[in-house]
PDB file of C-alpha atoms and ligand atoms in Angstrom:
ATOM      1  CA  MET Z   1      15.027  -1.890 -33.521  1.00 56.00           C
ATOM      2  CA  THR Z   2      11.845   0.031 -33.983  1.00 66.00           C
ATOM      3  CA  PRO Z   3      12.668   2.172 -30.496  1.00 84.00           C
ATOM      4  CA  TYR Z   4       9.990   1.976 -28.234  1.00 93.00           C
ATOM      5  CA  VAL Z   5      10.274   5.940 -27.403  1.00 97.00           C
ATOM      6  CA  ALA Z   6       9.751   8.066 -30.606  1.00 97.00           C
ATOM      7  CA  ASP Z   7      12.203  11.426 -30.878  1.00 97.00           C
ATOM      8  CA  PRO Z   8      11.110  14.015 -29.631  1.00 98.00           C
ATOM      9  CA  VAL Z   9      10.029  14.000 -26.511  1.00 98.00           C
ATOM     10  CA  TYR Z  10       7.828  16.956 -24.838  1.00 98.00           C
ATOM     11  CA  LEU Z  11       9.778  17.919 -21.593  1.00 98.00           C
ATOM     12  CA  ASN Z  12       8.071  21.201 -19.636  1.00 98.00           C
ATOM     13  CA  GLY Z  13       7.900  23.373 -23.391  1.00 98.00           C
ATOM     14  CA  HIS Z  14      10.343  21.826 -25.019  1.00 98.00           C
ATOM     15  CA  PHE Z  15      10.586  19.093 -27.596  1.00 98.00           C
ATOM     16  CA  LEU Z  16      14.194  17.267 -27.833  1.00 98.00           C
ATOM     17  CA  PRO Z  17      15.589  13.999 -28.156  1.00 98.00           C
ATOM     18  CA  LEU Z  18      14.895  11.652 -25.229  1.00 97.00           C
ATOM     19  CA  ALA Z  19      18.651  11.002 -24.786  1.00 97.00           C
ATOM     20  CA  GLU Z  20      18.764  14.635 -23.924  1.00 98.00           C
ATOM     21  CA  ALA Z  21      15.333  14.841 -21.884  1.00 98.00           C
ATOM     22  CA  GLY Z  22      16.606  15.006 -17.880  1.00 97.00           C
ATOM     23  CA  ILE Z  23      15.003  15.770 -14.573  1.00 98.00           C
ATOM     24  CA  SER Z  24      15.881  16.599 -11.053  1.00 98.00           C
ATOM     25  CA  PRO Z  25      16.213  13.946  -9.218  1.00 98.00           C
ATOM     26  CA  LEU Z  26      14.619  15.937  -6.389  1.00 98.00           C
ATOM     27  CA  ASP Z  27      11.318  15.506  -9.024  1.00 98.00           C
ATOM     28  CA  ARG Z  28       8.598  14.480  -6.572  1.00 98.00           C
ATOM     29  CA  GLY Z  29       7.331  12.269  -9.125  1.00 98.00           C
ATOM     30  CA  PHE Z  30      10.847  10.109  -7.988  1.00 98.00           C
ATOM     31  CA  LEU Z  31      10.934  10.788  -4.530  1.00 98.00           C
ATOM     32  CA  TYR Z  32       6.880  10.364  -3.785  1.00 98.00           C
ATOM     33  CA  GLY Z  33       5.373   9.169  -6.765  1.00 98.00           C
ATOM     34  CA  ASP Z  34       3.484  12.037  -6.723  1.00 98.00           C
ATOM     35  CA  GLY Z  35       2.487  12.836  -9.894  1.00 98.00           C
ATOM     36  CA  VAL Z  36      -0.350  11.830 -12.498  1.00 98.00           C
ATOM     37  CA  TYR Z  37      -0.413  10.183 -16.056  1.00 98.00           C
ATOM     38  CA  GLU Z  38      -2.424   9.247 -19.031  1.00 98.00           C
ATOM     39  CA  VAL Z  39      -2.123   6.498 -21.848  1.00 98.00           C
ATOM     40  CA  ILE Z  40      -4.108   7.732 -25.246  1.00 97.00           C
ATOM     41  CA  PRO Z  41      -4.490   5.310 -28.139  1.00 97.00           C
ATOM     42  CA  VAL Z  42      -3.769   6.699 -31.513  1.00 97.00           C
ATOM     43  CA  TYR Z  43      -5.370   5.078 -34.493  1.00 95.00           C
ATOM     44  CA  SER Z  44      -3.979   6.313 -38.229  1.00 95.00           C
ATOM     45  CA  ARG Z  45      -2.633   9.329 -36.577  1.00 96.00           C
ATOM     46  CA  ARG Z  46      -6.456  10.483 -34.772  1.00 96.00           C
ATOM     47  CA  THR Z  47      -6.658  10.019 -31.306  1.00 96.00           C
ATOM     48  CA  PHE Z  48      -9.090   8.246 -30.058  1.00 94.00           C
ATOM     49  CA  ARG Z  49     -11.278  10.344 -27.571  1.00 94.00           C
ATOM     50  CA  ILE Z  50      -8.774  12.591 -26.443  1.00 96.00           C
ATOM     51  CA  ASP Z  51     -11.382  15.275 -24.484  1.00 97.00           C
ATOM     52  CA  GLU Z  52     -12.180  12.262 -22.359  1.00 97.00           C
ATOM     53  CA  HIS Z  53      -8.209  11.388 -21.830  1.00 98.00           C
ATOM     54  CA  LEU Z  54      -7.931  15.214 -20.921  1.00 98.00           C
ATOM     55  CA  ASN Z  55     -10.911  15.249 -18.689  1.00 98.00           C
ATOM     56  CA  ARG Z  56      -9.299  12.487 -16.718  1.00 98.00           C
ATOM     57  CA  LEU Z  57      -6.302  13.533 -16.767  1.00 98.00           C
ATOM     58  CA  GLN Z  58      -7.836  16.591 -15.287  1.00 98.00           C
ATOM     59  CA  ALA Z  59     -10.080  14.833 -12.289  1.00 98.00           C
ATOM     60  CA  THR Z  60      -6.753  13.213 -11.072  1.00 98.00           C
ATOM     61  CA  LEU Z  61      -4.866  16.409 -10.889  1.00 98.00           C
ATOM     62  CA  ASP Z  62      -7.903  17.765  -9.306  1.00 98.00           C
ATOM     63  CA  GLY Z  63      -7.947  14.669  -6.876  1.00 98.00           C
ATOM     64  CA  ILE Z  64      -4.440  15.610  -6.016  1.00 98.00           C
ATOM     65  CA  GLN Z  65      -4.492  19.185  -5.541  1.00 98.00           C
ATOM     66  CA  LEU Z  66      -1.830  19.965  -8.367  1.00 98.00           C
ATOM     67  CA  ALA Z  67      -2.662  22.574 -11.099  1.00 97.00           C
ATOM     68  CA  ASN Z  68      -2.413  21.757 -14.584  1.00 98.00           C
ATOM     69  CA  PRO Z  69       0.484  23.157 -16.194  1.00 98.00           C
ATOM     70  CA  LEU Z  70      -1.222  23.258 -19.488  1.00 98.00           C
ATOM     71  CA  THR Z  71      -4.583  23.414 -20.798  1.00 98.00           C
ATOM     72  CA  ALA Z  72      -6.426  21.204 -23.028  1.00 98.00           C
ATOM     73  CA  GLU Z  73      -5.721  23.007 -25.800  1.00 98.00           C
ATOM     74  CA  ALA Z  74      -2.104  23.341 -25.114  1.00 98.00           C
ATOM     75  CA  TRP Z  75      -2.073  19.288 -24.269  1.00 98.00           C
ATOM     76  CA  LYS Z  76      -3.678  19.061 -27.681  1.00 98.00           C
ATOM     77  CA  THR Z  77      -0.580  20.984 -29.992  1.00 98.00           C
ATOM     78  CA  VAL Z  78       1.545  19.319 -27.790  1.00 98.00           C
ATOM     79  CA  ILE Z  79       0.103  15.226 -28.912  1.00 98.00           C
ATOM     80  CA  LEU Z  80      -0.487  16.516 -32.236  1.00 98.00           C
ATOM     81  CA  LYS Z  81       3.532  17.349 -32.591  1.00 98.00           C
ATOM     82  CA  LEU Z  82       4.347  13.833 -31.075  1.00 98.00           C
ATOM     83  CA  VAL Z  83       1.939  12.187 -33.288  1.00 98.00           C
ATOM     84  CA  GLU Z  84       2.855  13.794 -36.550  1.00 98.00           C
ATOM     85  CA  SER Z  85       6.774  13.586 -35.894  1.00 98.00           C
ATOM     86  CA  ALA Z  86       6.750   9.608 -34.623  1.00 98.00           C
ATOM     87  CA  PRO Z  87       6.954   7.078 -37.360  1.00 97.00           C
ATOM     88  CA  TRP Z  88       3.839   4.799 -36.732  1.00 97.00           C
ATOM     89  CA  GLU Z  89       0.500   5.283 -37.762  1.00 96.00           C
ATOM     90  CA  ASP Z  90      -1.119   3.625 -34.644  1.00 96.00           C
ATOM     91  CA  GLN Z  91       0.894   4.743 -31.207  1.00 97.00           C
ATOM     92  CA  SER Z  92       0.212   5.210 -27.830  1.00 97.00           C
ATOM     93  CA  ILE Z  93       0.808   8.660 -26.296  1.00 98.00           C
ATOM     94  CA  TYR Z  94       2.248   8.898 -22.820  1.00 98.00           C
ATOM     95  CA  LEU Z  95       1.482  11.681 -20.850  1.00 98.00           C
ATOM     96  CA  GLN Z  96       2.857  12.483 -17.216  1.00 98.00           C
ATOM     97  CA  VAL Z  97       2.458  15.363 -14.859  1.00 99.00           C
ATOM     98  CA  THR Z  98       4.642  15.198 -11.039  1.00 99.00           C
ATOM     99  CA  ARG Z  99       4.476  18.135  -8.551  1.00 98.00           C
ATOM    100  CA  GLY Z 100       8.076  19.269  -9.737  1.00 98.00           C
ATOM    101  CA  ALA Z 101      11.258  19.473  -7.974  1.00 98.00           C
ATOM    102  CA  ASP Z 102      11.816  21.521  -4.929  1.00 98.00           C
ATOM    103  CA  ASP Z 103      15.205  22.230  -3.595  1.00 97.00           C
ATOM    104  CA  LYS Z 104      14.670  19.839  -0.510  1.00 96.00           C
ATOM    105  CA  ARG Z 105      12.840  16.594   0.523  1.00 97.00           C
ATOM    106  CA  ASP Z 106       9.666  17.603   2.633  1.00 97.00           C
ATOM    107  CA  HIS Z 107       6.408  15.433   2.312  1.00 98.00           C
ATOM    108  CA  ALA Z 108       4.170  18.605   2.232  1.00 98.00           C
ATOM    109  CA  PHE Z 109       3.759  20.598  -0.555  1.00 98.00           C
ATOM    110  CA  PRO Z 110       6.470  22.501  -1.873  1.00 98.00           C
ATOM    111  CA  PRO Z 111       5.733  26.436  -2.511  1.00 97.00           C
ATOM    112  CA  ILE Z 112       3.661  27.090  -5.773  1.00 94.00           C
ATOM    113  CA  SER Z 113       7.461  28.988  -6.914  1.00 96.00           C
ATOM    114  CA  VAL Z 114       8.368  25.587  -7.901  1.00 98.00           C
ATOM    115  CA  THR Z 115       6.290  24.645 -11.180  1.00 97.00           C
ATOM    116  CA  PRO Z 116       4.670  20.758 -11.864  1.00 98.00           C
ATOM    117  CA  THR Z 117       7.452  18.671 -14.532  1.00 98.00           C
ATOM    118  CA  ALA Z 118       5.031  18.105 -18.043  1.00 98.00           C
ATOM    119  CA  PHE Z 119       6.387  14.832 -20.058  1.00 98.00           C
ATOM    120  CA  ALA Z 120       5.126  13.592 -22.649  1.00 98.00           C
ATOM    121  CA  PHE Z 121       6.124  10.741 -25.593  1.00 98.00           C
ATOM    122  CA  ALA Z 122       4.814   8.704 -28.765  1.00 98.00           C
ATOM    123  CA  SER Z 123       5.656   4.687 -29.091  1.00 98.00           C
ATOM    124  CA  PRO Z 124       3.888   2.218 -31.042  1.00 97.00           C
ATOM    125  CA  LEU Z 125       0.268   0.834 -30.381  1.00 96.00           C
ATOM    126  CA  VAL Z 126       1.335  -3.042 -30.097  1.00 90.00           C
ATOM    127  CA  THR Z 127      -2.019  -4.696 -30.161  1.00 88.00           C
ATOM    128  CA  THR Z 128      -2.577  -8.317 -29.328  1.00 93.00           C
ATOM    129  CA  SER Z 129      -1.540 -10.409 -31.832  1.00 94.00           C
ATOM    130  CA  ALA Z 130      -4.443 -13.125 -33.547  1.00 94.00           C
ATOM    131  CA  ASP Z 131      -2.606 -16.086 -32.116  1.00 96.00           C
ATOM    132  CA  ILE Z 132      -2.825 -15.044 -28.526  1.00 97.00           C
ATOM    133  CA  ARG Z 133      -6.223 -13.827 -28.875  1.00 96.00           C
ATOM    134  CA  ALA Z 134      -7.548 -16.716 -30.398  1.00 96.00           C
ATOM    135  CA  LYS Z 135      -6.327 -18.894 -27.335  1.00 98.00           C
ATOM    136  CA  GLY Z 136      -7.173 -16.126 -24.620  1.00 98.00           C
ATOM    137  CA  VAL Z 137      -4.508 -15.453 -21.889  1.00 98.00           C
ATOM    138  CA  ALA Z 138      -4.248 -16.838 -18.197  1.00 98.00           C
ATOM    139  CA  ALA Z 139      -4.736 -14.478 -15.217  1.00 99.00           C
ATOM    140  CA  ILE Z 140      -4.741 -14.828 -11.619  1.00 99.00           C
ATOM    141  CA  THR Z 141      -6.005 -13.144  -8.634  1.00 98.00           C
ATOM    142  CA  VAL Z 142      -4.489 -11.617  -5.775  1.00 98.00           C
ATOM    143  CA  PRO Z 143      -5.223  -9.164  -3.176  1.00 98.00           C
ATOM    144  CA  ASP Z 144      -6.023  -5.908  -3.573  1.00 98.00           C
ATOM    145  CA  LEU Z 145      -3.403  -3.897  -1.815  1.00 98.00           C
ATOM    146  CA  ARG Z 146      -4.158  -0.310  -3.290  1.00 98.00           C
ATOM    147  CA  TRP Z 147      -5.172   2.531  -1.520  1.00 98.00           C
ATOM    148  CA  SER Z 148      -8.802   3.955  -1.556  1.00 97.00           C
ATOM    149  CA  ARG Z 149      -8.592   6.404  -4.371  1.00 98.00           C
ATOM    150  CA  CYS Z 150      -7.619   4.061  -7.356  1.00 98.00           C
ATOM    151  CA  ASP Z 151     -10.132   6.423  -9.651  1.00 98.00           C
ATOM    152  CA  LEU Z 152      -6.533   8.712  -9.599  1.00 98.00           C
ATOM    153  CA  LYS Z 153      -4.376   7.972 -12.154  1.00 98.00           C
ATOM    154  CA  VAL Z 154      -1.848   8.555 -10.342  1.00 98.00           C
ATOM    155  CA  VAL Z 155       2.225   7.498 -11.246  1.00 98.00           C
ATOM    156  CA  SER Z 156       2.421   5.624  -7.668  1.00 98.00           C
ATOM    157  CA  LEU Z 157       1.568   1.851  -8.943  1.00 98.00           C
ATOM    158  CA  LEU Z 158       3.587  -0.002  -6.880  1.00 98.00           C
ATOM    159  CA  ALA Z 159       0.801  -2.249  -5.887  1.00 98.00           C
ATOM    160  CA  ASN Z 160      -0.119  -2.610  -9.438  1.00 98.00           C
ATOM    161  CA  VAL Z 161       3.773  -3.122 -10.110  1.00 98.00           C
ATOM    162  CA  LEU Z 162       3.720  -6.214  -7.460  1.00 98.00           C
ATOM    163  CA  ALA Z 163       0.721  -7.141  -8.538  1.00 98.00           C
ATOM    164  CA  ARG Z 164       1.518  -7.903 -12.158  1.00 98.00           C
ATOM    165  CA  GLN Z 165       4.908  -9.381 -11.432  1.00 98.00           C
ATOM    166  CA  GLN Z 166       3.160 -11.792  -9.228  1.00 98.00           C
ATOM    167  CA  ALA Z 167       1.482 -13.031 -12.555  1.00 98.00           C
ATOM    168  CA  VAL Z 168       3.977 -12.444 -14.812  1.00 98.00           C
ATOM    169  CA  GLU Z 169       6.142 -14.869 -12.608  1.00 98.00           C
ATOM    170  CA  GLN Z 170       3.102 -17.814 -12.952  1.00 98.00           C
ATOM    171  CA  GLY Z 171       3.000 -17.110 -17.020  1.00 98.00           C
ATOM    172  CA  CYS Z 172       0.047 -14.789 -17.151  1.00 98.00           C
ATOM    173  CA  ALA Z 173      -1.089 -11.520 -18.194  1.00 98.00           C
ATOM    174  CA  GLU Z 174      -3.013  -9.854 -15.430  1.00 98.00           C
ATOM    175  CA  ALA Z 175      -3.801 -10.014 -12.005  1.00 98.00           C
ATOM    176  CA  LEU Z 176      -7.668  -9.737 -11.392  1.00 99.00           C
ATOM    177  CA  LEU Z 177      -7.269  -7.265  -7.982  1.00 98.00           C
ATOM    178  CA  ILE Z 178     -10.096  -8.685  -4.675  1.00 98.00           C
ATOM    179  CA  ARG Z 179     -10.866  -6.690  -2.402  1.00 98.00           C
ATOM    180  CA  ASP Z 180     -13.676  -7.427   0.696  1.00 98.00           C
ATOM    181  CA  GLY Z 181     -14.656 -10.288  -1.511  1.00 98.00           C
ATOM    182  CA  LEU Z 182     -15.321  -8.320  -4.869  1.00 98.00           C
ATOM    183  CA  MET Z 183     -13.738  -7.823  -7.923  1.00 98.00           C
ATOM    184  CA  LYS Z 184     -12.538  -4.821  -8.478  1.00 98.00           C
ATOM    185  CA  GLU Z 185      -9.929  -4.759 -11.753  1.00 98.00           C
ATOM    186  CA  GLY Z 186      -6.914  -5.762 -12.841  1.00 98.00           C
ATOM    187  CA  ALA Z 187      -3.121  -5.144 -12.806  1.00 98.00           C
ATOM    188  CA  ALA Z 188      -3.367  -2.531 -15.355  1.00 98.00           C
ATOM    189  CA  SER Z 189      -6.783  -3.282 -17.042  1.00 98.00           C
ATOM    190  CA  ASN Z 190     -10.912  -3.204 -16.157  1.00 98.00           C
ATOM    191  CA  ILE Z 191     -12.544  -6.265 -16.385  1.00 99.00           C
ATOM    192  CA  PHE Z 192     -15.905  -7.884 -17.195  1.00 99.00           C
ATOM    193  CA  ILE Z 193     -17.188 -10.929 -16.919  1.00 98.00           C
ATOM    194  CA  VAL Z 194     -20.409 -12.451 -18.624  1.00 98.00           C
ATOM    195  CA  LYS Z 195     -22.929 -14.685 -17.342  1.00 98.00           C
ATOM    196  CA  ASP Z 196     -25.655 -16.546 -19.041  1.00 98.00           C
ATOM    197  CA  GLY Z 197     -25.867 -14.057 -22.030  1.00 97.00           C
ATOM    198  CA  VAL Z 198     -25.513 -11.284 -19.609  1.00 98.00           C
ATOM    199  CA  LEU Z 199     -22.345  -8.645 -19.770  1.00 98.00           C
ATOM    200  CA  ILE Z 200     -21.906  -7.369 -16.521  1.00 98.00           C
ATOM    201  CA  ALA Z 201     -19.058  -4.153 -15.181  1.00 98.00           C
ATOM    202  CA  PRO Z 202     -17.965  -3.464 -11.834  1.00 98.00           C
ATOM    203  CA  PRO Z 203     -19.531   0.176 -11.234  1.00 98.00           C
ATOM    204  CA  LYS Z 204     -17.340   3.007 -11.156  1.00 98.00           C
ATOM    205  CA  THR Z 205     -16.080   4.277  -7.939  1.00 98.00           C
ATOM    206  CA  HIS Z 206     -12.996   5.051  -5.939  1.00 98.00           C
ATOM    207  CA  LEU Z 207     -12.057   1.508  -5.755  1.00 98.00           C
ATOM    208  CA  MET Z 208     -11.539   1.419  -9.532  1.00 98.00           C
ATOM    209  CA  LEU Z 209     -10.300   2.701 -12.011  1.00 98.00           C
ATOM    210  CA  PRO Z 210     -12.262   5.037 -15.010  1.00 98.00           C
ATOM    211  CA  GLY Z 211     -11.706   3.025 -18.074  1.00 98.00           C
ATOM    212  CA  ILE Z 212     -12.022   4.525 -21.137  1.00 98.00           C
ATOM    213  CA  THR Z 213     -12.256   1.596 -23.022  1.00 97.00           C
ATOM    214  CA  TYR Z 214     -15.060   0.623 -20.722  1.00 98.00           C
ATOM    215  CA  ASP Z 215     -16.913   3.020 -21.274  1.00 98.00           C
ATOM    216  CA  VAL Z 216     -16.461   2.460 -24.993  1.00 97.00           C
ATOM    217  CA  ILE Z 217     -17.450  -1.397 -24.280  1.00 98.00           C
ATOM    218  CA  LEU Z 218     -20.880  -0.188 -22.950  1.00 98.00           C
ATOM    219  CA  GLU Z 219     -21.705   2.292 -25.095  1.00 98.00           C
ATOM    220  CA  LEU Z 220     -21.019  -1.095 -27.901  1.00 97.00           C
ATOM    221  CA  ALA Z 221     -23.385  -3.433 -25.912  1.00 98.00           C
ATOM    222  CA  GLU Z 222     -25.778  -0.390 -25.661  1.00 98.00           C
ATOM    223  CA  THR Z 223     -25.923   0.180 -29.368  1.00 97.00           C
ATOM    224  CA  HIS Z 224     -26.055  -3.114 -30.339  1.00 97.00           C
ATOM    225  CA  ARG Z 225     -28.685  -3.931 -27.207  1.00 97.00           C
ATOM    226  CA  GLN Z 226     -26.856  -6.899 -25.639  1.00 96.00           C
ATOM    227  CA  ALA Z 227     -27.667  -7.684 -21.895  1.00 97.00           C
ATOM    228  CA  HIS Z 228     -25.542  -5.522 -19.751  1.00 98.00           C
ATOM    229  CA  GLU Z 229     -25.733  -4.486 -15.903  1.00 98.00           C
ATOM    230  CA  VAL Z 230     -23.578  -2.470 -14.249  1.00 98.00           C
ATOM    231  CA  ARG Z 231     -22.836  -4.141 -10.561  1.00 98.00           C
ATOM    232  CA  GLU Z 232     -20.360  -5.753  -8.001  1.00 98.00           C
ATOM    233  CA  ILE Z 233     -18.665  -8.682  -9.215  1.00 98.00           C
ATOM    234  CA  SER Z 234     -18.177 -11.327  -6.407  1.00 98.00           C
ATOM    235  CA  GLU Z 235     -15.262 -13.749  -6.109  1.00 98.00           C
ATOM    236  CA  ALA Z 236     -17.383 -16.451  -6.748  1.00 98.00           C
ATOM    237  CA  GLU Z 237     -19.309 -14.566  -9.725  1.00 98.00           C
ATOM    238  CA  LEU Z 238     -15.792 -14.201 -10.896  1.00 98.00           C
ATOM    239  CA  ARG Z 239     -15.015 -17.967 -10.481  1.00 98.00           C
ATOM    240  CA  ALA Z 240     -18.235 -19.317 -12.473  1.00 98.00           C
ATOM    241  CA  ALA Z 241     -18.358 -16.637 -14.919  1.00 98.00           C
ATOM    242  CA  ASP Z 242     -18.878 -17.714 -18.365  1.00 98.00           C
ATOM    243  CA  GLU Z 243     -16.831 -15.142 -19.627  1.00 98.00           C
ATOM    244  CA  VAL Z 244     -13.791 -13.223 -18.588  1.00 98.00           C
ATOM    245  CA  TRP Z 245     -12.532  -9.874 -20.336  1.00 98.00           C
ATOM    246  CA  MET Z 246      -9.463  -7.669 -19.693  1.00 98.00           C
ATOM    247  CA  THR Z 247     -10.039  -4.615 -21.489  1.00 98.00           C
ATOM    248  CA  SER Z 248      -7.398  -1.245 -21.734  1.00 97.00           C
ATOM    249  CA  SER Z 249      -6.181   1.409 -24.260  1.00 93.00           C
ATOM    250  CA  THR Z 250      -3.466  -0.707 -25.410  1.00 91.00           C
ATOM    251  CA  LYS Z 251      -5.290  -4.690 -24.828  1.00 93.00           C
ATOM    252  CA  GLU Z 252      -8.389  -3.532 -26.384  1.00 94.00           C
ATOM    253  CA  ILE Z 253     -10.618  -6.370 -25.347  1.00 97.00           C
ATOM    254  CA  LEU Z 254      -8.668  -9.725 -24.571  1.00 98.00           C
ATOM    255  CA  ALA Z 255     -10.312 -13.109 -23.198  1.00 98.00           C
ATOM    256  CA  ILE Z 256      -8.905 -14.361 -19.966  1.00 98.00           C
ATOM    257  CA  THR Z 257      -9.718 -17.971 -20.363  1.00 98.00           C
ATOM    258  CA  ARG Z 258      -8.063 -19.528 -17.344  1.00 98.00           C
ATOM    259  CA  LEU Z 259      -7.728 -17.880 -13.881  1.00 98.00           C
ATOM    260  CA  ASP Z 260      -5.726 -19.507 -10.975  1.00 98.00           C
ATOM    261  CA  GLY Z 261      -5.193 -22.198 -12.862  1.00 98.00           C
ATOM    262  CA  GLN Z 262      -8.661 -23.027 -13.480  1.00 98.00           C
ATOM    263  CA  PRO Z 263      -9.954 -22.958 -17.433  1.00 98.00           C
ATOM    264  CA  VAL Z 264     -12.414 -19.806 -17.513  1.00 98.00           C
ATOM    265  CA  GLY Z 265     -16.092 -21.197 -18.643  1.00 98.00           C
ATOM    266  CA  THR Z 266     -15.115 -23.833 -21.625  1.00 97.00           C
ATOM    267  CA  GLY Z 267     -11.740 -22.271 -21.534  1.00 98.00           C
ATOM    268  CA  GLN Z 268     -11.774 -21.043 -25.183  1.00 98.00           C
ATOM    269  CA  PRO Z 269     -12.574 -17.301 -25.517  1.00 98.00           C
ATOM    270  CA  GLY Z 270     -16.523 -16.865 -25.571  1.00 98.00           C
ATOM    271  CA  PRO Z 271     -18.862 -15.698 -28.187  1.00 98.00           C
ATOM    272  CA  TYR Z 272     -20.006 -12.377 -26.514  1.00 97.00           C
ATOM    273  CA  GLY Z 273     -16.245 -11.408 -26.519  1.00 97.00           C
ATOM    274  CA  GLU Z 274     -15.384 -12.418 -29.765  1.00 97.00           C
ATOM    275  CA  GLN Z 275     -18.658 -10.461 -30.860  1.00 97.00           C
ATOM    276  CA  MET Z 276     -17.666  -7.314 -28.581  1.00 98.00           C
ATOM    277  CA  TRP Z 277     -14.038  -7.496 -30.265  1.00 97.00           C
ATOM    278  CA  GLN Z 278     -15.441  -7.216 -33.707  1.00 96.00           C
ATOM    279  CA  TRP Z 279     -17.518  -4.468 -32.597  1.00 97.00           C
ATOM    280  CA  TYR Z 280     -14.338  -2.308 -31.110  1.00 96.00           C
ATOM    281  CA  GLN Z 281     -12.957  -3.097 -34.462  1.00 94.00           C
ATOM    282  CA  ASP Z 282     -15.824  -2.104 -36.526  1.00 94.00           C
ATOM    283  CA  PHE Z 283     -15.783   1.436 -34.106  1.00 93.00           C
ATOM    284  CA  LYS Z 284     -12.216   1.830 -34.239  1.00 89.00           C
ATOM    285  CA  ASN Z 285     -12.192   1.621 -38.125  1.00 88.00           C
ATOM    286  CA  THR Z 286     -15.381   3.338 -38.783  1.00 88.00           C
ATOM    287  CA  VAL Z 287     -15.251   6.435 -36.137  1.00 83.00           C
ATOM    288  CA  MET Z 288     -11.563   5.899 -34.564  1.00 79.00           C
ATOM    289  CA  ARG Z 289      -9.437   5.794 -37.545  1.00 84.00           C
ATOM    290  CA  LYS Z 290     -11.753   8.474 -39.598  1.00 78.00           C
ATOM    291  CA  GLY Z 291     -11.208  11.138 -36.314  1.00 59.00           C
TER     292      GLY Z 291
HETATM  293  N1  PDD B   1      -3.662   1.294 -17.742  1.00 69.94           N
HETATM  294  N2  PDD B   1      -7.504   0.078 -14.520  1.00 69.94           N
HETATM  295  C1  PDD B   1      -6.351   0.203 -14.678  1.00 69.94           C
HETATM  296  C2  PDD B   1      -5.326  -0.229 -13.029  1.00 69.94           C
HETATM  297  C3  PDD B   1      -5.455   0.149 -15.494  1.00 69.94           C
HETATM  298  O1  PDD B   1      -4.257   0.934 -15.480  1.00 69.94           O
HETATM  299  C4  PDD B   1      -6.071   1.275 -16.637  1.00 69.94           C
HETATM  300  C5  PDD B   1      -5.445   1.399 -18.425  1.00 69.94           C
HETATM  301  C6  PDD B   1      -7.249   1.051 -17.033  1.00 69.94           C
HETATM  302  C7  PDD B   1      -7.812   0.474 -18.423  1.00 69.94           C
HETATM  303  O2  PDD B   1      -7.933   2.599 -18.492  1.00 69.94           O
HETATM  304  P1  PDD B   1      -8.417   2.743 -20.563  1.00 69.94           P
HETATM  305  O3  PDD B   1      -9.184   2.256 -21.160  1.00 69.94           O
HETATM  306  O4  PDD B   1      -8.646   4.224 -20.317  1.00 69.94           O
HETATM  307  O5  PDD B   1      -7.241   2.173 -20.566  1.00 69.94           O
HETATM  308  C8  PDD B   1      -7.365   0.686 -16.004  1.00 69.94           C
HETATM  309  C9  PDD B   1      -2.914   1.750 -18.931  1.00 69.94           C
HETATM  310  C10 PDD B   1      -2.677   1.701 -20.096  1.00 69.94           C
HETATM  311  C11 PDD B   1      -1.690   1.812 -18.544  1.00 69.94           C
HETATM  312  O6  PDD B   1      -1.408   1.981 -17.241  1.00 69.94           O
HETATM  313  O7  PDD B   1      -0.823   1.631 -18.965  1.00 69.94           O
END
């Protein structure tokens, strides 16, 4: 069986087999979820939008007042080595930084002598099969129980975990998070809707993760002069949408064709989404794979 995590992994300045990588049980990532992460797609061994991903990592570190243990150049060297060592052409690179391990448990930050824990690994990038893509996936809506800094890509993901699990238990692929009557995003994806030929995306606020794929989609809509708007989406608009898509670095663009047991639009993936998926593939093959 293909392993999910390639050897070596990176941990605190060293490249070593996953089986030999260990961290302290007092690590604040473990005790408090006090850490940040990134997921970077790699196509034909070329990282996609690495600067944007490293900028988002930095913005999240700034947001939680944690110094970046590596410069952007040092991260790139680590990532390059992981990409080169892994057996797959298309990969997903996971990075995590936590506030490290003190010798006691205390909510407030540890002394600066405590160094952050930096961890990274490569896994295969498995995109959605043509079969599933042709049908689309089902989703549910759930109340958004997360905190108010959802723009930060932090590892404290319990509310997202519980939302996604609720979806899975109902045979669904994603949970769409509703806060104050507005649809913000998915448990691990951004959400777009299409109504009367217009693509609508929720705005980047503190209540949504600024997705890198989200940016690509809006850029492609712009490039191809497709009608699009960035504005809040009410729960009622979500339910009346002609198309709903989920997007992320690992899922790319995936049509949601059933929502809370009801068909979305015709109940089939819609034309705008199909077209966007094709543009995304073209972009991937002509730009992303060429580096
Ligand atoms: N998640 N919103 C949330 C809450 C996410 O967790 C993600 C990605 C996105 C999409 O962001 P991007 O297009 O940059 O992947 C939006 C990653 C893939 C994860 O947690 O595994």
